[in-house]
PDB file of C-alpha atoms in Angstrom:
ATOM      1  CA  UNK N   5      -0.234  -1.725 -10.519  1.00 45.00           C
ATOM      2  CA  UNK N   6      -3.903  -0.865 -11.769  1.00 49.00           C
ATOM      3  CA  UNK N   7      -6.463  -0.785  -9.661  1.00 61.00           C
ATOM      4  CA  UNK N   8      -9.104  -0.166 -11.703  1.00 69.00           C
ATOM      5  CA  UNK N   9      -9.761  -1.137 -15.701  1.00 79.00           C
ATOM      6  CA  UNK N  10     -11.616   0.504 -17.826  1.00 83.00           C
ATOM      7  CA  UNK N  11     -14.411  -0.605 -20.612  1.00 84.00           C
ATOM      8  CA  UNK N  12     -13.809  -0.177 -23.117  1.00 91.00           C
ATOM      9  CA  UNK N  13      -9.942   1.053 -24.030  1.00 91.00           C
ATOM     10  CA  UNK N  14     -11.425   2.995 -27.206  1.00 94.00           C
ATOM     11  CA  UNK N  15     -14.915   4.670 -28.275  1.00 95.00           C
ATOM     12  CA  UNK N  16     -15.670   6.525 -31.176  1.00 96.00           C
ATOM     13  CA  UNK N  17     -19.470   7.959 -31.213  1.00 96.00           C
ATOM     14  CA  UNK N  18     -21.382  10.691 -33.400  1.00 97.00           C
ATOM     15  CA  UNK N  19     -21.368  14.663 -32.281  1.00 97.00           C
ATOM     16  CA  UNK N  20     -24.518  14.947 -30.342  1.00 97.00           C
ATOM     17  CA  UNK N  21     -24.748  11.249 -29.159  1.00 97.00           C
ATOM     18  CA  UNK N  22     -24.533  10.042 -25.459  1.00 97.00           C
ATOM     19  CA  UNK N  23     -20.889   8.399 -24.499  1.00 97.00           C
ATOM     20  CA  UNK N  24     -20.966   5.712 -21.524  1.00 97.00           C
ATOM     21  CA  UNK N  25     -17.654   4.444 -19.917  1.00 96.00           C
ATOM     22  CA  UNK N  26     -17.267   1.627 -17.263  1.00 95.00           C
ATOM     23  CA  UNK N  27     -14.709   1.521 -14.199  1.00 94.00           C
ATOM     24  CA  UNK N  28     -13.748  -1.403 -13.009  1.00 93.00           C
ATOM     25  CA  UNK N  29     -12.044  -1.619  -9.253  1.00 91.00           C
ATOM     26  CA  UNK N  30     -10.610  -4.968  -7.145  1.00 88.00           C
ATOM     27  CA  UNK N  31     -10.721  -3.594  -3.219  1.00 84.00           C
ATOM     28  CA  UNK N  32     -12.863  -1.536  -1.020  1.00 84.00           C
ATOM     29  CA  UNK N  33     -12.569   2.283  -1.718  1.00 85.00           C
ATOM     30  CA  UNK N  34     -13.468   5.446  -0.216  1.00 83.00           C
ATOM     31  CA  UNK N  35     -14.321   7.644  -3.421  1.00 88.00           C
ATOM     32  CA  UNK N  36     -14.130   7.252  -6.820  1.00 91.00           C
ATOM     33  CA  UNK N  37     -12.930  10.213  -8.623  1.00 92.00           C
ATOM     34  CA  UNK N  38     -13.211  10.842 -12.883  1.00 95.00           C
ATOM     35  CA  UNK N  39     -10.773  12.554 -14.759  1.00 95.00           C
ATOM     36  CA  UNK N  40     -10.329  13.591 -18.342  1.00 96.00           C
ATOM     37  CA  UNK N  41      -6.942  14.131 -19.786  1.00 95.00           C
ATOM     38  CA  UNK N  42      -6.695  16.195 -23.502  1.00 92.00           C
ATOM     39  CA  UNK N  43      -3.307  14.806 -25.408  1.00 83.00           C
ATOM     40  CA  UNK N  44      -1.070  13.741 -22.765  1.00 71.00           C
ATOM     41  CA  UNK N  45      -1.252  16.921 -20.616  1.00 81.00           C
ATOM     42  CA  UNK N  46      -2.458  17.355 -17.145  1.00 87.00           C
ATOM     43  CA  UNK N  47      -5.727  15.884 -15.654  1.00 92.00           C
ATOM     44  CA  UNK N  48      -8.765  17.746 -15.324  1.00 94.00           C
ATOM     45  CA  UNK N  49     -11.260  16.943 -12.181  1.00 93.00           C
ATOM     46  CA  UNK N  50     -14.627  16.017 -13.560  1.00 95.00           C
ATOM     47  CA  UNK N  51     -16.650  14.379 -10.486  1.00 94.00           C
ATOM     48  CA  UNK N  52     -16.639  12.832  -7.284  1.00 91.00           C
ATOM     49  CA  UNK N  53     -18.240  10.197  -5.785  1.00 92.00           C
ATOM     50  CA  UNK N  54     -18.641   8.642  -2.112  1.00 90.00           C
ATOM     51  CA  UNK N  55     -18.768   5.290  -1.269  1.00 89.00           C
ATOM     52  CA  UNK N  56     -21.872   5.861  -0.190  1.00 92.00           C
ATOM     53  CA  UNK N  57     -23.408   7.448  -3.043  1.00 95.00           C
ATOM     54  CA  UNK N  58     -24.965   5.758  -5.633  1.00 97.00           C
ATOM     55  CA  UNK N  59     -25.092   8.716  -8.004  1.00 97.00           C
ATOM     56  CA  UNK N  60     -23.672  12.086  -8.983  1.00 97.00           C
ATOM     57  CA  UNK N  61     -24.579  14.274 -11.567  1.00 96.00           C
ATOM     58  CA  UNK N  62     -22.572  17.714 -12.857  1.00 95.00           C
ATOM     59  CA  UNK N  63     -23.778  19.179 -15.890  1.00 96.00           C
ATOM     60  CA  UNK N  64     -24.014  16.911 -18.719  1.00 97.00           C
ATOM     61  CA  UNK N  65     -22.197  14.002 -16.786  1.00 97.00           C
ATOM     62  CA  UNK N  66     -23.897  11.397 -14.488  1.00 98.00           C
ATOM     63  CA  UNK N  67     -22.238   9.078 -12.648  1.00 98.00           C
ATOM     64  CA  UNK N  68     -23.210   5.787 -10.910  1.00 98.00           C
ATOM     65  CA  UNK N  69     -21.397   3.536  -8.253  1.00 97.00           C
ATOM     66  CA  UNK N  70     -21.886   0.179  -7.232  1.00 96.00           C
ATOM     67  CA  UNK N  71     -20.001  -0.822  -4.769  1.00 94.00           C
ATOM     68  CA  UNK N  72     -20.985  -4.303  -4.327  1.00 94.00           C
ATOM     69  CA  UNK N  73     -20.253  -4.584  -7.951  1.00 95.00           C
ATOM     70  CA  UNK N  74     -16.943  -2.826  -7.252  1.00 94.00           C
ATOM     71  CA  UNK N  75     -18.144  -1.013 -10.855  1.00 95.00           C
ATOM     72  CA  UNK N  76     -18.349   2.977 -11.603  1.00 96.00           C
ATOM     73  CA  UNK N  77     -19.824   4.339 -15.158  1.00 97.00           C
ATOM     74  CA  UNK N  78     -19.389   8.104 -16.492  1.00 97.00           C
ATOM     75  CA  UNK N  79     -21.885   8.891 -18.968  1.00 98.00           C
ATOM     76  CA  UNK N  80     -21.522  12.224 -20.850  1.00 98.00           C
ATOM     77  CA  UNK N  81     -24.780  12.928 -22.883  1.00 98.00           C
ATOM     78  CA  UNK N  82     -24.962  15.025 -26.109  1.00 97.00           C
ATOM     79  CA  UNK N  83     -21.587  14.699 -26.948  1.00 97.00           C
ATOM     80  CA  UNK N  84     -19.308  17.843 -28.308  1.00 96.00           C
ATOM     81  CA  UNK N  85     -16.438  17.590 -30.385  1.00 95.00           C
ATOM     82  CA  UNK N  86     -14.558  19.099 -27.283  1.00 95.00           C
ATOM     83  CA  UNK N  87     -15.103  15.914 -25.409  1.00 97.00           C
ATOM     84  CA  UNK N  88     -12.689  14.189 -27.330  1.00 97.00           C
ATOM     85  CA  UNK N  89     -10.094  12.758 -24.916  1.00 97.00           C
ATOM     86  CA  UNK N  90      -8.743  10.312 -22.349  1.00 96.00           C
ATOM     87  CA  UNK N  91     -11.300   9.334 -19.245  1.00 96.00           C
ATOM     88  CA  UNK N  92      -9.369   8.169 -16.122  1.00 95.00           C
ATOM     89  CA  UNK N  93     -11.588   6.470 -13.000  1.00 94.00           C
ATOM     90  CA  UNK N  94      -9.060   6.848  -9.796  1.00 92.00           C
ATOM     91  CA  UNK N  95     -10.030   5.267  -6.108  1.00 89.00           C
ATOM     92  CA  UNK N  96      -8.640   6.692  -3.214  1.00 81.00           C
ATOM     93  CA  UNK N  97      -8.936   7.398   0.208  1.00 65.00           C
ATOM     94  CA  UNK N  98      -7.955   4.313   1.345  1.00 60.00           C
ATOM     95  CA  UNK N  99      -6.964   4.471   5.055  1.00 59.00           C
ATOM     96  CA  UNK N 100      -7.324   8.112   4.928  1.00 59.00           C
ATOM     97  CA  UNK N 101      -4.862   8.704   2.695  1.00 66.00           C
ATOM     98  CA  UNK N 102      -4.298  11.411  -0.901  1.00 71.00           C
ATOM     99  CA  UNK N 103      -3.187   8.068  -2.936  1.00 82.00           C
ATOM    100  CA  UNK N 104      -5.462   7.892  -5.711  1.00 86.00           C
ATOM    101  CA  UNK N 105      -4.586   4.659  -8.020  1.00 88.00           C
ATOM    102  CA  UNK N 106      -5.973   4.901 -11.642  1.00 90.00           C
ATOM    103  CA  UNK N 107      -7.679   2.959 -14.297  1.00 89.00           C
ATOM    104  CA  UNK N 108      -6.325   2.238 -17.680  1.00 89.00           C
ATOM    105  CA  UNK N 109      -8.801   4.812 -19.419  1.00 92.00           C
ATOM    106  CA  UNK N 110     -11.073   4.980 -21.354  1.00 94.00           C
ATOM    107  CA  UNK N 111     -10.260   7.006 -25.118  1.00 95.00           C
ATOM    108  CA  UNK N 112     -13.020   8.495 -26.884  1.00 97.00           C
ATOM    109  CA  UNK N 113     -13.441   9.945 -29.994  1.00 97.00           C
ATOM    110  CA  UNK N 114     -16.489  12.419 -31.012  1.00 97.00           C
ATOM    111  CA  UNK N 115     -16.869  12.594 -34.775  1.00 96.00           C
ATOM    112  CA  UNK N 116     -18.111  15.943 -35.951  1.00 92.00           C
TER     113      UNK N 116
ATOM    114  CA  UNK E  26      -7.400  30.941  -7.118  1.00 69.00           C
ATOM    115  CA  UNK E  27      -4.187  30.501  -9.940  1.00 82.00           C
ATOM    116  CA  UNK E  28      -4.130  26.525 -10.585  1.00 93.00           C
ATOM    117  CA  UNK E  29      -1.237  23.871  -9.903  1.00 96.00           C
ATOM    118  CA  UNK E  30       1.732  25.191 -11.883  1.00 97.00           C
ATOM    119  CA  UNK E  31       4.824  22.674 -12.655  1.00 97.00           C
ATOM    120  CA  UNK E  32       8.270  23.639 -14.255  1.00 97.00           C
ATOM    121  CA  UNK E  33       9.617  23.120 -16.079  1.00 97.00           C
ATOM    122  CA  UNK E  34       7.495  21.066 -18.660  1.00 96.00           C
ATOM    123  CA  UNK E  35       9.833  19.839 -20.968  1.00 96.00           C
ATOM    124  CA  UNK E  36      12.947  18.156 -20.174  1.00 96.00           C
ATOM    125  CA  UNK E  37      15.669  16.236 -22.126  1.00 98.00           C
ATOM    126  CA  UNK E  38      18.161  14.827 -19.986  1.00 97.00           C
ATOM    127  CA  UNK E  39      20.590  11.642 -20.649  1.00 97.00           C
ATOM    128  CA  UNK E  40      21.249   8.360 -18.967  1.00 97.00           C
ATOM    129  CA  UNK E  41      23.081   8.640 -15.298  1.00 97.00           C
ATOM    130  CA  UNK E  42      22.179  12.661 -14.800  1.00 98.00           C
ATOM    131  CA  UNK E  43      19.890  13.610 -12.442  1.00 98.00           C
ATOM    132  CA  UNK E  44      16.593  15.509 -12.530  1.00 98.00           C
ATOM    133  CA  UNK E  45      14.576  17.897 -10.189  1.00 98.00           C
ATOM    134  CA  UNK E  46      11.349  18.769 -11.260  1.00 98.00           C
ATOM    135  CA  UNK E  47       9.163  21.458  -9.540  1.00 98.00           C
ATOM    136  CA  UNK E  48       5.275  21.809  -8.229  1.00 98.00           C
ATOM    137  CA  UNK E  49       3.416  24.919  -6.878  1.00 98.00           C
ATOM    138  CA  UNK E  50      -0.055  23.718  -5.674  1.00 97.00           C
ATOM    139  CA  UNK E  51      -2.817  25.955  -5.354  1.00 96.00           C
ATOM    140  CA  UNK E  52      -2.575  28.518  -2.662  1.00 95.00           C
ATOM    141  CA  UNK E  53      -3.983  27.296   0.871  1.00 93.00           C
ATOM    142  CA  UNK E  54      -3.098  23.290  -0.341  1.00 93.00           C
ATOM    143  CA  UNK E  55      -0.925  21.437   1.689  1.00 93.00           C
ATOM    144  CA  UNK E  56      -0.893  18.151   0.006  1.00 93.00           C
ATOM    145  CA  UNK E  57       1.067  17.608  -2.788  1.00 95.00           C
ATOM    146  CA  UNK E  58       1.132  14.074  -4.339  1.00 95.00           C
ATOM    147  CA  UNK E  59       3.134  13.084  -7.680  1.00 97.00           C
ATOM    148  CA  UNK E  60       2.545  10.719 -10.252  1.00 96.00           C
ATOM    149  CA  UNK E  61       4.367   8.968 -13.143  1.00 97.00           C
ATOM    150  CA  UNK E  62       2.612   8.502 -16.636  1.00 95.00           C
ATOM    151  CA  UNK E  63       3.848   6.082 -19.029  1.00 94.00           C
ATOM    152  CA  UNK E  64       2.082   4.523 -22.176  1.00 89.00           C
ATOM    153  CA  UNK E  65       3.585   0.801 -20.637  1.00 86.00           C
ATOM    154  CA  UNK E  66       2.339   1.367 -16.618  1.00 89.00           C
ATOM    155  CA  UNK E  67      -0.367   3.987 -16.586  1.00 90.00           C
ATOM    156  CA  UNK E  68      -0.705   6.529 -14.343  1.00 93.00           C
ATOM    157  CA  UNK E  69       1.055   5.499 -10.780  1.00 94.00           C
ATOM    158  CA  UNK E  70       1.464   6.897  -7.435  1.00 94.00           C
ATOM    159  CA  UNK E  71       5.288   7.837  -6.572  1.00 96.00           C
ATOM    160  CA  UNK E  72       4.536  10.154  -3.356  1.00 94.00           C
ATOM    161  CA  UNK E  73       2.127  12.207  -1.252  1.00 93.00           C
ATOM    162  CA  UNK E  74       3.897  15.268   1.304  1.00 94.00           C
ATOM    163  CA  UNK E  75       1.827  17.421   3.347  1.00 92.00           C
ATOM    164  CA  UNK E  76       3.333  19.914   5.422  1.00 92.00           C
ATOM    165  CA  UNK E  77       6.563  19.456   4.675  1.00 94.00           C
ATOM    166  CA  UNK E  78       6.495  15.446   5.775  1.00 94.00           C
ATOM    167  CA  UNK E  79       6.051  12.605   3.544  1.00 93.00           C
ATOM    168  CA  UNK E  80       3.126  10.820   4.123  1.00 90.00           C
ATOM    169  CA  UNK E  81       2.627   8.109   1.392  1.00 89.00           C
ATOM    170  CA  UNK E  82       4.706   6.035  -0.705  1.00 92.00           C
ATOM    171  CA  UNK E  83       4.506   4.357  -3.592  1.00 92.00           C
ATOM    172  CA  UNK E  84       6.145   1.137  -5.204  1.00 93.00           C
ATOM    173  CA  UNK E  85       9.269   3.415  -6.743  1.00 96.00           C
ATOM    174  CA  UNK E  86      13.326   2.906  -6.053  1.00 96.00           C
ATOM    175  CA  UNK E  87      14.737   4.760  -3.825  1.00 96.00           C
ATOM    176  CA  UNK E  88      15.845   7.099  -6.945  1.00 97.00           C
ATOM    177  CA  UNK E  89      12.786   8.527  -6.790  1.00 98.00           C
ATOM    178  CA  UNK E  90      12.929  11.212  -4.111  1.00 97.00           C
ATOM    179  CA  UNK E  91      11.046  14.030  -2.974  1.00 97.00           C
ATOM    180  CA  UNK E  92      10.666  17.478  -0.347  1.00 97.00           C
ATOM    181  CA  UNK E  93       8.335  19.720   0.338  1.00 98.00           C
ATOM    182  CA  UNK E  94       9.044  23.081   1.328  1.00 97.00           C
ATOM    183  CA  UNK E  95       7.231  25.060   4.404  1.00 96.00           C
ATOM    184  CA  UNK E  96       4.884  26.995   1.460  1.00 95.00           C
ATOM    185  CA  UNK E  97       4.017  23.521   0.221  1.00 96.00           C
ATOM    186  CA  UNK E  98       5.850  23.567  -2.995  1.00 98.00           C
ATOM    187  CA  UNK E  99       7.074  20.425  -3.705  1.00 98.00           C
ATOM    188  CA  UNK E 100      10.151  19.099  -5.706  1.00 98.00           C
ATOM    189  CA  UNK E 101      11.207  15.633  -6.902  1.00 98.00           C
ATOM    190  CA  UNK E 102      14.470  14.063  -7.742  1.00 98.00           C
ATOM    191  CA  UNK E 103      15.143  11.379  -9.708  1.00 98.00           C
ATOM    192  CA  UNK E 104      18.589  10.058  -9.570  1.00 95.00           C
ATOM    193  CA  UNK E 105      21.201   8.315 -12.517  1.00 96.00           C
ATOM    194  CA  UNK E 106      17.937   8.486 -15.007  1.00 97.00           C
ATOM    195  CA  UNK E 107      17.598   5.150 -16.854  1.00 97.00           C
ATOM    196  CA  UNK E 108      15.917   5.351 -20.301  1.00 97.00           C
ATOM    197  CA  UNK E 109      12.680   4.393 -18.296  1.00 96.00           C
ATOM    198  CA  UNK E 110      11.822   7.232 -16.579  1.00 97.00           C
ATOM    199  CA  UNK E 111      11.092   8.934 -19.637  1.00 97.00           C
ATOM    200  CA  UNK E 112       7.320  10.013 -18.813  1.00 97.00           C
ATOM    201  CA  UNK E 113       5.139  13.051 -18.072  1.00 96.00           C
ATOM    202  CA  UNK E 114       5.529  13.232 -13.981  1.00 97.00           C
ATOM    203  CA  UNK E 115       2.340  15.011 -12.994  1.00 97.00           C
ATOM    204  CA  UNK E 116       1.548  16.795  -9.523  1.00 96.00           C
ATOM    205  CA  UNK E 117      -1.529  17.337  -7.855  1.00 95.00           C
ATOM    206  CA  UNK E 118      -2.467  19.488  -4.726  1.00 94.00           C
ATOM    207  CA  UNK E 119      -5.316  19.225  -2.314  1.00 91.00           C
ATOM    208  CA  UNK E 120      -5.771  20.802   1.325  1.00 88.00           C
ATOM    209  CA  UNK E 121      -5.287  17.287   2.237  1.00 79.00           C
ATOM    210  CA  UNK E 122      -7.517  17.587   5.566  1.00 77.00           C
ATOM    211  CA  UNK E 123     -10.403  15.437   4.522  1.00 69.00           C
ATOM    212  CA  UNK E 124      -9.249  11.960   5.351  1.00 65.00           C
ATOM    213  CA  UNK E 125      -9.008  10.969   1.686  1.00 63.00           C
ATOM    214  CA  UNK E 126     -12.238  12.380   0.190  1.00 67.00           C
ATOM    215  CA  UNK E 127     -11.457  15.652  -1.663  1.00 78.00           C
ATOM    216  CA  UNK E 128     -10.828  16.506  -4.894  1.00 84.00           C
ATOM    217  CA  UNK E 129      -7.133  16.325  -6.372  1.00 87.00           C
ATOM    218  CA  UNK E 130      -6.296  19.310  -8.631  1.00 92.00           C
ATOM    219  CA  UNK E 131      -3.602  18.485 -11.418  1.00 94.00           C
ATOM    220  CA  UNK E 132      -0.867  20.659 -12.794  1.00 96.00           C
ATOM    221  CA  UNK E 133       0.279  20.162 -16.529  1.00 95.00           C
ATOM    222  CA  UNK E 134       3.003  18.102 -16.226  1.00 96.00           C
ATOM    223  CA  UNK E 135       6.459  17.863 -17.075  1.00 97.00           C
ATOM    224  CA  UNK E 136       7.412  15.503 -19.956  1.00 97.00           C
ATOM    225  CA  UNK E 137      10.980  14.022 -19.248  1.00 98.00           C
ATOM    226  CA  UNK E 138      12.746  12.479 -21.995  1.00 98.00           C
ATOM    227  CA  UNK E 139      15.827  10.426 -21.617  1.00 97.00           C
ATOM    228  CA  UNK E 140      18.369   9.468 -24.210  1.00 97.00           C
TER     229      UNK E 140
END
């Protein structure tokens, strides 16, 4: 089953515009992880983020957590046509453990 | 560091055979986990080994089966494939030593197909 869902399924923006995506989650978590994925092949680590962080950023991606929200958003600003593909939110670390369970993604489009 | 490598990555294979697909994680990882990816269920959790013990387990049949070998490569099994199990099965590695907070690095997957 899903832990997470993600807002919304599809999202097609302009080249150069900012892309926001919102994670979803139903129990306590650890970390929250984001992942893209290009055509159905493997995943590729984007960022981390604590429980007890509130916000992360790594180049042109920030990302917030509220955890009494049980919500996560990835926003990737000024947009490349190499951004095109699937964003995954995963929660783990649940008792300790590797498990990560995953959203239902997030697939966006940039338009050249 | 060379990344997580799976082989092989394409597989057809027909109802009742058996499968074993392969992961190498990234030198000095000992945690390999595995995951199933289907367009119907997502991305889910089949297993986690590290150090040659399994240590989680997800909500597969007992078809599903895995090992991990003393240099932390990892292998599953899946036994008499149903036309179900046709998805990309995708490995991860991490040093696993972290208590659950450390980055999970992904290999390419293997797409199985079954007919």
């Amino acid at each position: 089953s899903q832990q997470g869902e993600e807002d919304p399924q599809a999202l097609s923006i302009q080249e150069g515009e900012n892309a926001t995506m919102n994670c979803s989650y139903k129990t306590s978590i650890n970390n929250l992880q984001w992942y893209r994925q290009n055509s159905g092949r493997g995943l590729v680590h984007l960022i981390l983020i604590r429980s007890n962080e509130r916000e992360k950023h790594s180049g042109r991606l920030r990302v917030t957590l509220d955890t009494s929200k049980k919500s996560s958003s990835l926003l990737i600003t000024a947009s490349r046509a190499a951004d095109t593909a699937s964003y995954f939110c995963a929660t783990g670390g649940l008792r300790g453990n590797e498990k990560l369970t995953f959203g239902t993604g997030t697939r966006l489009t940039i338009i050249p | 560091k060379a990344g997580v490598t799976q082989t092989p990555r394409y597989l057809i294979k027909t109802r009742g055979q058996q499968v074993t697909l392969s992961c190498s994680p990234i030198s000095g990882h000992r945690s390999v986990s595995w995951y199933q990816q289907t367009p119907g269920q997502g991305l889910q959790f089949l297993f986690e080994y590290f150090s040659e013990t399994q240590r989680n387990k997800g909500n597969f049949p007992g078809r599903f089966s895995g090992r991990q070998f003393s240099n932390s490569r990892s292998e599953m099994n899946v036994s008499t494939l149903e036309l179900g199990d046709s998805a990309l099965y995708l490995c991860a590695s991490s040093y696993g030593t972290s208590g659950g907070v450390e980055t999970q690095y992904f290999g390419p997957g293997t797409r199985l197909l079954v007919l």
